[in-house]
């Protein structure tokens, strides 16, 4: 059994993948070829935004967005400590300061109720300038953008949606990656929409931001790449990866529907045993991960391992306790919800082609592990 089954997916689209890759080999425009623009157009339409910018990874999508806002030393960016390192890493890379805000124990997303006091705290201290918020749509479920966006407005902050896990999800009828001033997603192979290498995309309705991002993507280009009006990077999405994504996008909506069915089957079999994931009524999760909580998660994981059933822990250590952020001076106890979730969470195999019979087996073995 696989944790994520990319081979099963490939069997459905192998011919189209080969056609699309051959197309790139035929035209030879490996850098910023027509597939990149075609994908940008399709995904912007899908997300319901005006502009999208393909880039080299989800990490670059976050970094380039912060660069476009001119984030620098002395700036404070509010984010969740319960996420992948990339979310906060890019803040520090630009010499700004990540300010962590604890998460909601039900959704594992940033606790919008705690955000206000955190912002006010930074304002009162008077050392850092509050500039932006990076909510993370953890495991595929969008954060609470109505609350977050209205706070951002009040304090004149921008909001950068980390939609690396949520592309295909919904918040109150609106698509993930359209929920903030700017959004970043990742096409890492294991994400809901993944390529066969690294890739990412940025989404926005803001034309000025879009123009800055297309410049930053190619070394801060002005008229052309030898006219450099700002410092940028080599942050392009490969044409071949765009060609692969175009083939995968054809079946993406169906895959999102299949993920809902797989999640429902787990919910039914496990809700009396574990704290199964809660998706708010107004949300649809892209189910990047199916993550439950149990006080005896190690017992569950070890038992499943003995039966060759893979599991994962996202995330074993919240960011405020990572060595990379030791200089910020946080310690255990600062974000008790994130810490408790990190100690109890575990993720089960999740992908669109997960067989119902395999899920029944997993459910039976979890019952056995806890018997
Ligand atoms: C995967 C991920 C990223 C980074 O994406 P890459 O494409 O691997 O650089 C950022 N944020 C979150 C929440 C992620 O899950």
CSV table of C-alpha atoms and ligand atoms in Angstrom, one decimal:
chain,number,residue,atom,x,y,z
A,1,UNK,CA,0.0,0.0,0.0
A,2,UNK,CA,1.2,3.5,-0.8
A,3,UNK,CA,0.9,6.7,1.2
A,4,UNK,CA,0.3,8.6,-2.1
A,5,UNK,CA,-0.1,6.6,-5.3
A,6,UNK,CA,1.3,8.6,-8.2
A,7,UNK,CA,1.6,5.5,-10.4
A,8,UNK,CA,-2.1,4.8,-10.1
A,9,UNK,CA,-2.8,8.4,-11.2
A,10,UNK,CA,-0.3,8.1,-14.1
A,11,UNK,CA,-2.1,5.0,-15.5
A,12,UNK,CA,-5.1,7.2,-16.1
A,13,UNK,CA,-3.3,9.9,-18.0
A,14,UNK,CA,-0.1,8.3,-19.4
A,15,UNK,CA,-1.0,8.9,-23.0
A,16,UNK,CA,-1.8,12.5,-22.5
A,17,UNK,CA,1.4,13.0,-20.5
A,18,UNK,CA,3.4,11.5,-23.3
A,19,UNK,CA,1.7,13.7,-25.9
A,20,UNK,CA,2.3,16.8,-23.8
A,21,UNK,CA,5.9,16.1,-23.1
A,22,UNK,CA,6.5,15.2,-26.7
A,23,UNK,CA,5.0,18.6,-27.6
A,24,UNK,CA,7.7,20.3,-25.6
A,25,UNK,CA,10.4,18.2,-27.1
A,26,UNK,CA,9.1,19.1,-30.6
A,27,UNK,CA,8.9,22.9,-30.1
A,28,UNK,CA,12.0,23.1,-27.8
A,29,UNK,CA,10.9,26.2,-25.9
A,30,UNK,CA,12.1,24.8,-22.6
A,31,UNK,CA,12.1,28.2,-20.7
A,32,UNK,CA,8.7,30.0,-20.4
A,33,UNK,CA,7.3,28.0,-23.3
A,34,UNK,CA,3.6,28.2,-24.4
A,35,UNK,CA,2.6,25.5,-21.8
A,36,UNK,CA,3.5,27.8,-19.0
A,37,UNK,CA,1.2,30.5,-20.2
A,38,UNK,CA,-1.6,28.0,-21.0
A,39,UNK,CA,-1.3,26.6,-17.5
A,40,UNK,CA,-1.3,30.1,-15.9
A,41,UNK,CA,-4.4,31.0,-17.8
A,42,UNK,CA,-6.3,27.7,-16.9
A,43,UNK,CA,-5.4,27.8,-13.2
A,44,UNK,CA,-6.2,31.5,-12.8
A,45,UNK,CA,-9.6,30.9,-14.4
A,46,UNK,CA,-10.1,27.8,-12.2
A,47,UNK,CA,-9.2,29.7,-9.0
A,48,UNK,CA,-11.3,32.7,-10.1
A,49,UNK,CA,-8.5,35.3,-10.1
A,50,UNK,CA,-7.2,37.7,-12.8
A,51,UNK,CA,-3.6,36.8,-12.8
A,52,UNK,CA,-1.3,33.9,-12.0
A,53,UNK,CA,2.5,33.6,-12.2
A,54,UNK,CA,4.1,30.2,-12.6
A,55,UNK,CA,7.3,29.7,-10.5
A,56,UNK,CA,9.9,27.2,-9.5
A,57,UNK,CA,8.4,26.0,-6.2
A,58,UNK,CA,5.9,26.7,-3.6
A,59,UNK,CA,8.7,28.2,-1.5
A,60,UNK,CA,9.6,30.6,-4.3
A,61,UNK,CA,5.9,31.5,-4.7
A,62,UNK,CA,5.9,32.6,-1.0
A,63,UNK,CA,9.3,34.3,-1.2
A,64,UNK,CA,8.5,36.2,-4.4
A,65,UNK,CA,5.2,37.4,-3.0
A,66,UNK,CA,7.0,38.8,0.1
A,67,UNK,CA,9.7,40.3,-2.2
A,68,UNK,CA,6.9,42.0,-4.2
A,69,UNK,CA,5.7,43.6,-1.0
A,70,UNK,CA,9.2,44.8,-0.2
A,71,UNK,CA,9.5,42.8,3.0
A,72,UNK,CA,12.6,43.6,4.8
A,73,UNK,CA,14.4,43.9,8.2
A,74,UNK,CA,12.1,45.3,10.9
A,75,UNK,CA,8.9,43.9,9.4
A,76,UNK,CA,6.6,41.5,11.3
A,77,UNK,CA,4.7,38.8,9.4
A,78,UNK,CA,2.1,36.9,11.4
A,79,UNK,CA,1.8,33.2,10.7
A,80,UNK,CA,1.1,29.8,12.1
A,81,UNK,CA,3.7,27.7,13.9
A,82,UNK,CA,1.9,24.5,12.7
A,83,UNK,CA,3.1,24.3,9.1
A,84,UNK,CA,5.9,23.3,6.9
A,85,UNK,CA,9.1,25.2,7.5
A,86,UNK,CA,8.9,27.0,4.1
A,87,UNK,CA,6.0,29.2,5.3
A,88,UNK,CA,8.1,31.0,7.9
A,89,UNK,CA,11.5,30.4,6.4
A,90,UNK,CA,10.9,32.9,3.6
A,91,UNK,CA,10.2,35.6,6.2
A,92,UNK,CA,13.5,35.1,7.8
A,93,UNK,CA,15.3,34.8,4.5
A,94,UNK,CA,14.3,38.4,3.8
A,95,UNK,CA,15.5,39.4,7.3
A,96,UNK,CA,12.0,40.1,8.6
A,97,UNK,CA,10.5,38.5,11.7
A,98,UNK,CA,7.9,35.7,11.8
A,99,UNK,CA,5.4,36.3,14.6
A,100,UNK,CA,3.7,33.0,15.4
A,101,UNK,CA,0.0,32.8,16.4
A,102,UNK,CA,-1.4,29.6,17.8
A,103,UNK,CA,-3.9,27.4,15.9
A,104,UNK,CA,-7.5,26.5,16.3
A,105,UNK,CA,-7.6,23.0,17.9
A,106,UNK,CA,-10.4,21.8,15.5
A,107,UNK,CA,-9.1,22.9,12.1
A,108,UNK,CA,-5.4,23.3,12.9
A,109,UNK,CA,-5.4,26.6,11.0
A,110,UNK,CA,-4.3,29.9,12.5
A,111,UNK,CA,-6.7,31.0,15.3
A,112,UNK,CA,-8.2,34.2,13.9
A,113,UNK,CA,-9.4,35.0,17.4
A,114,UNK,CA,-5.8,35.2,18.7
A,115,UNK,CA,-4.5,37.2,15.8
A,116,UNK,CA,-5.7,40.6,17.0
A,117,UNK,CA,-4.0,40.4,20.3
A,118,UNK,CA,-0.8,39.3,18.6
A,119,UNK,CA,-0.9,42.2,16.2
A,120,UNK,CA,-1.7,44.7,19.0
A,121,UNK,CA,1.2,43.2,21.1
A,122,UNK,CA,3.6,44.0,18.2
A,123,UNK,CA,2.2,47.5,17.8
A,124,UNK,CA,2.5,48.2,21.5
A,125,UNK,CA,6.1,46.9,21.7
A,126,UNK,CA,6.9,49.4,18.9
A,127,UNK,CA,10.0,47.5,17.6
A,128,UNK,CA,8.7,45.9,14.5
A,129,UNK,CA,6.4,47.1,11.8
A,130,UNK,CA,3.4,44.8,11.3
A,131,UNK,CA,3.2,44.3,7.5
A,132,UNK,CA,1.4,41.1,6.6
A,133,UNK,CA,-0.3,37.8,7.6
A,134,UNK,CA,0.4,34.4,6.0
A,135,UNK,CA,-2.5,32.0,6.9
A,136,UNK,CA,-1.8,28.4,5.9
A,137,UNK,CA,-4.6,26.2,4.5
A,138,UNK,CA,-3.3,23.3,6.5
A,139,UNK,CA,-4.0,19.8,5.1
A,140,UNK,CA,-6.1,21.3,2.3
A,141,UNK,CA,-8.8,23.2,4.4
A,142,UNK,CA,-8.8,27.0,3.9
A,143,UNK,CA,-8.2,29.2,7.0
A,144,UNK,CA,-10.9,31.6,8.1
A,145,UNK,CA,-10.4,34.4,5.6
A,146,UNK,CA,-13.4,36.6,6.4
A,147,UNK,CA,-12.0,37.2,9.9
A,148,UNK,CA,-8.4,37.3,8.8
A,149,UNK,CA,-9.0,39.7,5.9
A,150,UNK,CA,-11.1,42.1,8.0
A,151,UNK,CA,-8.4,42.2,10.7
A,152,UNK,CA,-5.8,42.8,7.9
A,153,UNK,CA,-7.8,45.7,6.7
A,154,UNK,CA,-8.1,47.2,10.1
A,155,UNK,CA,-4.4,47.2,10.6
A,156,UNK,CA,-3.4,47.9,7.0
A,157,UNK,CA,-1.7,44.5,6.5
A,158,UNK,CA,-1.6,42.4,3.4
A,159,UNK,CA,-2.7,38.7,3.4
A,160,UNK,CA,-0.7,36.0,1.6
A,161,UNK,CA,-2.6,32.7,1.5
A,162,UNK,CA,-0.3,29.7,1.8
A,163,UNK,CA,-2.4,27.4,-0.4
A,164,UNK,CA,0.4,24.9,-1.0
A,165,UNK,CA,-2.0,22.2,0.3
A,166,UNK,CA,-5.4,23.6,-0.6
A,167,UNK,CA,-5.5,24.1,-4.4
A,168,UNK,CA,-8.9,22.7,-5.4
A,169,UNK,CA,-10.5,23.4,-1.9
A,170,UNK,CA,-13.3,25.9,-1.2
A,171,UNK,CA,-14.1,28.6,1.4
A,172,UNK,CA,-17.7,29.8,1.3
A,173,UNK,CA,-18.1,28.9,-2.3
A,174,UNK,CA,-14.8,30.6,-3.4
A,175,UNK,CA,-11.8,28.6,-4.5
A,176,UNK,CA,-8.6,28.3,-2.5
A,177,UNK,CA,-5.9,30.5,-3.8
A,178,UNK,CA,-8.4,33.3,-4.4
A,179,UNK,CA,-9.0,34.1,-0.8
A,180,UNK,CA,-6.5,36.8,0.0
A,181,UNK,CA,-4.5,39.7,-1.6
A,182,UNK,CA,-2.1,37.1,-3.0
A,183,UNK,CA,-1.9,33.3,-2.8
A,184,UNK,CA,0.9,30.8,-3.3
A,185,UNK,CA,0.6,27.1,-4.2
A,186,UNK,CA,3.0,24.3,-4.7
A,187,UNK,CA,3.2,21.6,-7.4
A,188,UNK,CA,5.6,19.4,-5.4
A,189,UNK,CA,4.6,15.8,-6.5
A,190,UNK,CA,2.8,14.9,-3.3
A,191,UNK,CA,0.5,18.0,-3.3
A,192,UNK,CA,-3.1,17.7,-4.6
A,193,UNK,CA,-2.0,19.1,-8.0
A,194,UNK,CA,1.6,17.9,-8.3
A,195,UNK,CA,4.1,17.8,-11.2
A,196,UNK,CA,7.1,15.5,-11.6
A,197,UNK,CA,9.6,17.8,-10.0
A,198,UNK,CA,9.4,21.2,-8.4
A,199,UNK,CA,6.9,23.9,-9.3
A,200,UNK,CA,4.6,26.5,-7.9
A,201,UNK,CA,2.2,29.3,-8.8
A,202,UNK,CA,1.1,32.7,-7.4
A,203,UNK,CA,-2.4,34.0,-7.8
A,204,UNK,CA,-3.7,37.6,-7.4
A,205,UNK,CA,-6.2,40.1,-8.7
A,206,UNK,CA,-3.7,42.9,-8.2
A,207,UNK,CA,-2.1,44.0,-11.6
A,208,UNK,CA,0.7,46.0,-10.0
A,209,UNK,CA,1.7,43.0,-7.9
A,210,UNK,CA,1.5,40.7,-10.9
A,211,UNK,CA,3.8,42.9,-12.9
A,212,UNK,CA,6.3,43.0,-10.1
A,213,UNK,CA,6.2,39.2,-9.7
A,214,UNK,CA,6.9,38.6,-13.4
A,215,UNK,CA,9.9,40.9,-13.1
A,216,UNK,CA,11.1,39.2,-9.9
A,217,UNK,CA,10.7,35.8,-11.5
A,218,UNK,CA,13.4,36.7,-14.1
A,219,UNK,CA,16.2,38.5,-12.1
A,220,UNK,CA,14.2,41.7,-11.7
A,221,UNK,CA,13.9,42.3,-15.4
A,222,UNK,CA,12.7,45.6,-16.8
A,223,UNK,CA,12.3,45.9,-20.6
A,224,UNK,CA,14.1,42.6,-20.9
A,225,UNK,CA,16.3,40.3,-18.9
A,226,UNK,CA,19.4,42.4,-19.4
A,227,UNK,CA,17.6,45.5,-18.0
A,228,UNK,CA,17.4,44.9,-14.3
A,229,UNK,CA,15.2,47.3,-12.3
A,230,UNK,CA,15.2,45.4,-9.0
A,231,UNK,CA,16.8,42.4,-7.4
A,232,UNK,CA,14.9,39.2,-8.3
A,233,UNK,CA,15.8,35.5,-8.8
A,234,UNK,CA,15.6,32.7,-11.2
A,235,UNK,CA,12.1,31.6,-10.2
A,236,UNK,CA,10.6,30.2,-13.4
A,237,UNK,CA,8.3,27.2,-13.8
A,238,UNK,CA,9.8,24.7,-16.2
A,239,UNK,CA,7.9,24.3,-19.5
A,240,UNK,CA,8.0,20.5,-19.1
A,241,UNK,CA,6.5,20.7,-15.7
A,242,UNK,CA,3.7,22.9,-17.0
A,243,UNK,CA,3.1,20.3,-19.8
A,244,UNK,CA,2.7,17.6,-17.1
A,245,UNK,CA,0.4,19.8,-15.1
A,246,UNK,CA,-1.8,20.4,-18.1
A,247,UNK,CA,-2.4,16.7,-18.4
A,248,UNK,CA,-3.0,16.3,-14.7
A,249,UNK,CA,-5.4,19.2,-14.5
A,250,UNK,CA,-7.8,17.4,-16.9
A,251,UNK,CA,-8.6,14.9,-14.2
A,252,UNK,CA,-8.1,17.2,-11.2
A,253,UNK,CA,-11.7,18.0,-10.4
A,254,UNK,CA,-12.6,14.3,-10.5
A,255,UNK,CA,-9.7,13.6,-8.2
A,256,UNK,CA,-10.9,16.2,-5.7
A,257,UNK,CA,-14.3,14.5,-5.7
A,258,UNK,CA,-12.6,11.1,-5.2
A,259,UNK,CA,-10.6,12.5,-2.2
A,260,UNK,CA,-13.9,13.6,-0.6
A,261,UNK,CA,-15.2,10.0,-0.9
A,262,UNK,CA,-12.0,8.6,0.6
A,263,UNK,CA,-12.1,11.1,3.5
A,264,UNK,CA,-15.8,10.2,4.2
A,265,UNK,CA,-14.9,6.5,4.4
A,266,UNK,CA,-12.2,7.2,6.9
A,267,UNK,CA,-14.5,9.5,8.9
A,268,UNK,CA,-17.1,6.8,9.1
A,269,UNK,CA,-14.7,4.1,10.2
A,270,UNK,CA,-12.6,6.1,12.6
A,271,UNK,CA,-14.8,8.8,14.3
A,272,UNK,CA,-15.5,6.6,17.3
A,273,UNK,CA,-11.8,6.0,17.8
A,274,UNK,CA,-9.8,9.1,16.9
A,275,UNK,CA,-10.3,12.8,16.7
A,276,UNK,CA,-11.0,12.7,12.9
A,277,UNK,CA,-10.4,15.9,10.9
A,278,UNK,CA,-13.1,18.5,11.1
A,279,UNK,CA,-13.9,20.4,8.0
A,280,UNK,CA,-16.2,23.4,8.5
A,281,UNK,CA,-19.6,23.3,6.8
A,282,UNK,CA,-18.6,26.2,4.6
A,283,UNK,CA,-15.3,24.7,3.5
A,284,UNK,CA,-14.2,22.0,1.1
A,285,UNK,CA,-10.8,20.4,1.8
A,286,UNK,CA,-8.5,19.4,-1.0
A,287,UNK,CA,-7.4,16.6,1.4
A,288,UNK,CA,-3.6,17.0,0.9
A,289,UNK,CA,-3.5,15.0,4.1
A,290,UNK,CA,-6.0,13.0,6.1
A,291,UNK,CA,-4.8,13.8,9.7
A,292,UNK,CA,-6.4,12.5,12.9
A,293,UNK,CA,-5.4,12.9,16.6
A,294,UNK,CA,-5.0,10.3,19.2
A,295,UNK,CA,-3.1,10.2,22.5
A,296,UNK,CA,-1.7,6.9,21.6
A,297,UNK,CA,-0.7,7.7,18.1
A,298,UNK,CA,2.7,5.9,18.4
A,299,UNK,CA,0.9,2.7,19.2
A,300,UNK,CA,-1.3,3.2,16.1
A,301,UNK,CA,1.7,4.0,13.9
A,302,UNK,CA,3.8,1.1,15.1
A,303,UNK,CA,1.0,-1.4,14.6
A,304,UNK,CA,0.2,-0.1,11.1
A,305,UNK,CA,3.9,-0.3,10.3
A,306,UNK,CA,4.0,-3.9,11.3
A,307,UNK,CA,1.3,-4.5,8.8
A,308,UNK,CA,3.1,-2.6,6.0
A,309,UNK,CA,0.7,0.3,6.1
A,310,UNK,CA,2.5,3.6,5.8
A,311,UNK,CA,1.7,6.7,7.9
A,312,UNK,CA,3.3,10.1,8.4
A,313,UNK,CA,3.4,12.8,11.0
A,314,UNK,CA,2.7,16.3,9.8
A,315,UNK,CA,4.3,18.0,11.8
A,316,UNK,CA,6.3,16.5,14.6
A,317,UNK,CA,7.7,19.8,15.8
A,318,UNK,CA,6.0,23.2,15.5
A,319,UNK,CA,8.1,26.0,14.0
A,320,UNK,CA,8.6,28.0,17.2
A,321,UNK,CA,10.6,25.0,18.6
A,322,UNK,CA,12.8,24.5,15.5
A,323,UNK,CA,16.5,25.4,15.7
A,324,UNK,CA,16.1,27.6,12.6
A,325,UNK,CA,14.0,30.0,14.7
A,326,UNK,CA,15.8,29.6,18.1
A,327,UNK,CA,16.9,33.3,17.8
A,328,UNK,CA,13.3,34.4,18.2
A,329,UNK,CA,13.4,33.1,21.8
A,330,UNK,CA,10.2,31.1,21.9
A,331,UNK,CA,10.0,28.1,24.2
A,332,UNK,CA,7.7,25.1,24.9
A,333,UNK,CA,4.4,26.3,26.3
A,334,UNK,CA,4.2,29.4,24.1
A,335,UNK,CA,1.7,27.8,21.7
A,336,UNK,CA,0.1,25.0,23.6
A,337,UNK,CA,-2.4,24.0,20.9
A,338,UNK,CA,0.2,23.7,18.2
A,339,UNK,CA,2.4,21.7,20.6
A,340,UNK,CA,-0.4,19.4,21.7
A,341,UNK,CA,-1.4,18.8,18.0
A,342,UNK,CA,2.2,18.0,17.1
A,343,UNK,CA,2.3,15.4,19.9
A,344,UNK,CA,-0.9,13.7,18.9
A,345,UNK,CA,-1.4,14.0,15.1
A,346,UNK,CA,-0.8,11.3,12.5
A,347,UNK,CA,-1.7,11.1,8.8
A,348,UNK,CA,-3.0,8.1,6.9
A,349,UNK,CA,-2.6,7.1,3.2
A,350,UNK,CA,-4.6,9.6,1.1
A,351,UNK,CA,-5.0,9.9,-2.6
A,352,UNK,CA,-7.8,9.7,-5.2
A,353,UNK,CA,-7.1,6.1,-6.1
A,354,UNK,CA,-7.2,4.7,-2.5
A,355,UNK,CA,-9.2,1.5,-2.6
A,356,UNK,CA,-12.2,1.2,-0.2
A,357,UNK,CA,-10.9,-2.3,0.7
A,358,UNK,CA,-7.5,-0.9,1.7
A,359,UNK,CA,-9.3,1.7,3.8
A,360,UNK,CA,-11.4,-0.9,5.5
A,361,UNK,CA,-8.2,-2.8,6.3
A,362,UNK,CA,-6.5,0.3,7.7
A,363,UNK,CA,-9.6,1.0,9.9
A,364,UNK,CA,-9.7,-2.6,11.2
A,365,UNK,CA,-6.0,-2.4,12.0
A,366,UNK,CA,-6.4,0.8,13.9
A,367,UNK,CA,-9.2,-0.8,15.9
A,368,UNK,CA,-6.8,-3.7,16.6
A,369,UNK,CA,-4.0,-1.4,17.6
A,370,UNK,CA,-6.1,0.2,20.3
A,371,UNK,CA,-7.9,-3.0,21.4
B,1,LIG,C1,4.8,22.1,0.4
B,1,LIG,C2,4.6,23.3,1.2
B,1,LIG,C3,5.3,24.5,0.9
B,1,LIG,C4,6.5,24.6,0.0
B,1,LIG,O1,6.3,24.1,-1.3
B,1,LIG,P1,7.5,23.6,-2.2
B,1,LIG,O2,7.0,23.5,-3.6
B,1,LIG,O3,8.0,22.3,-1.6
B,1,LIG,O4,8.6,24.6,-2.1
B,1,LIG,C5,4.9,25.7,1.6
B,1,LIG,N1,4.0,25.7,2.5
B,1,LIG,C6,3.3,24.6,2.8
B,1,LIG,C7,2.2,24.6,3.8
B,1,LIG,C8,3.6,23.3,2.2
B,1,LIG,O5,2.9,22.2,2.5
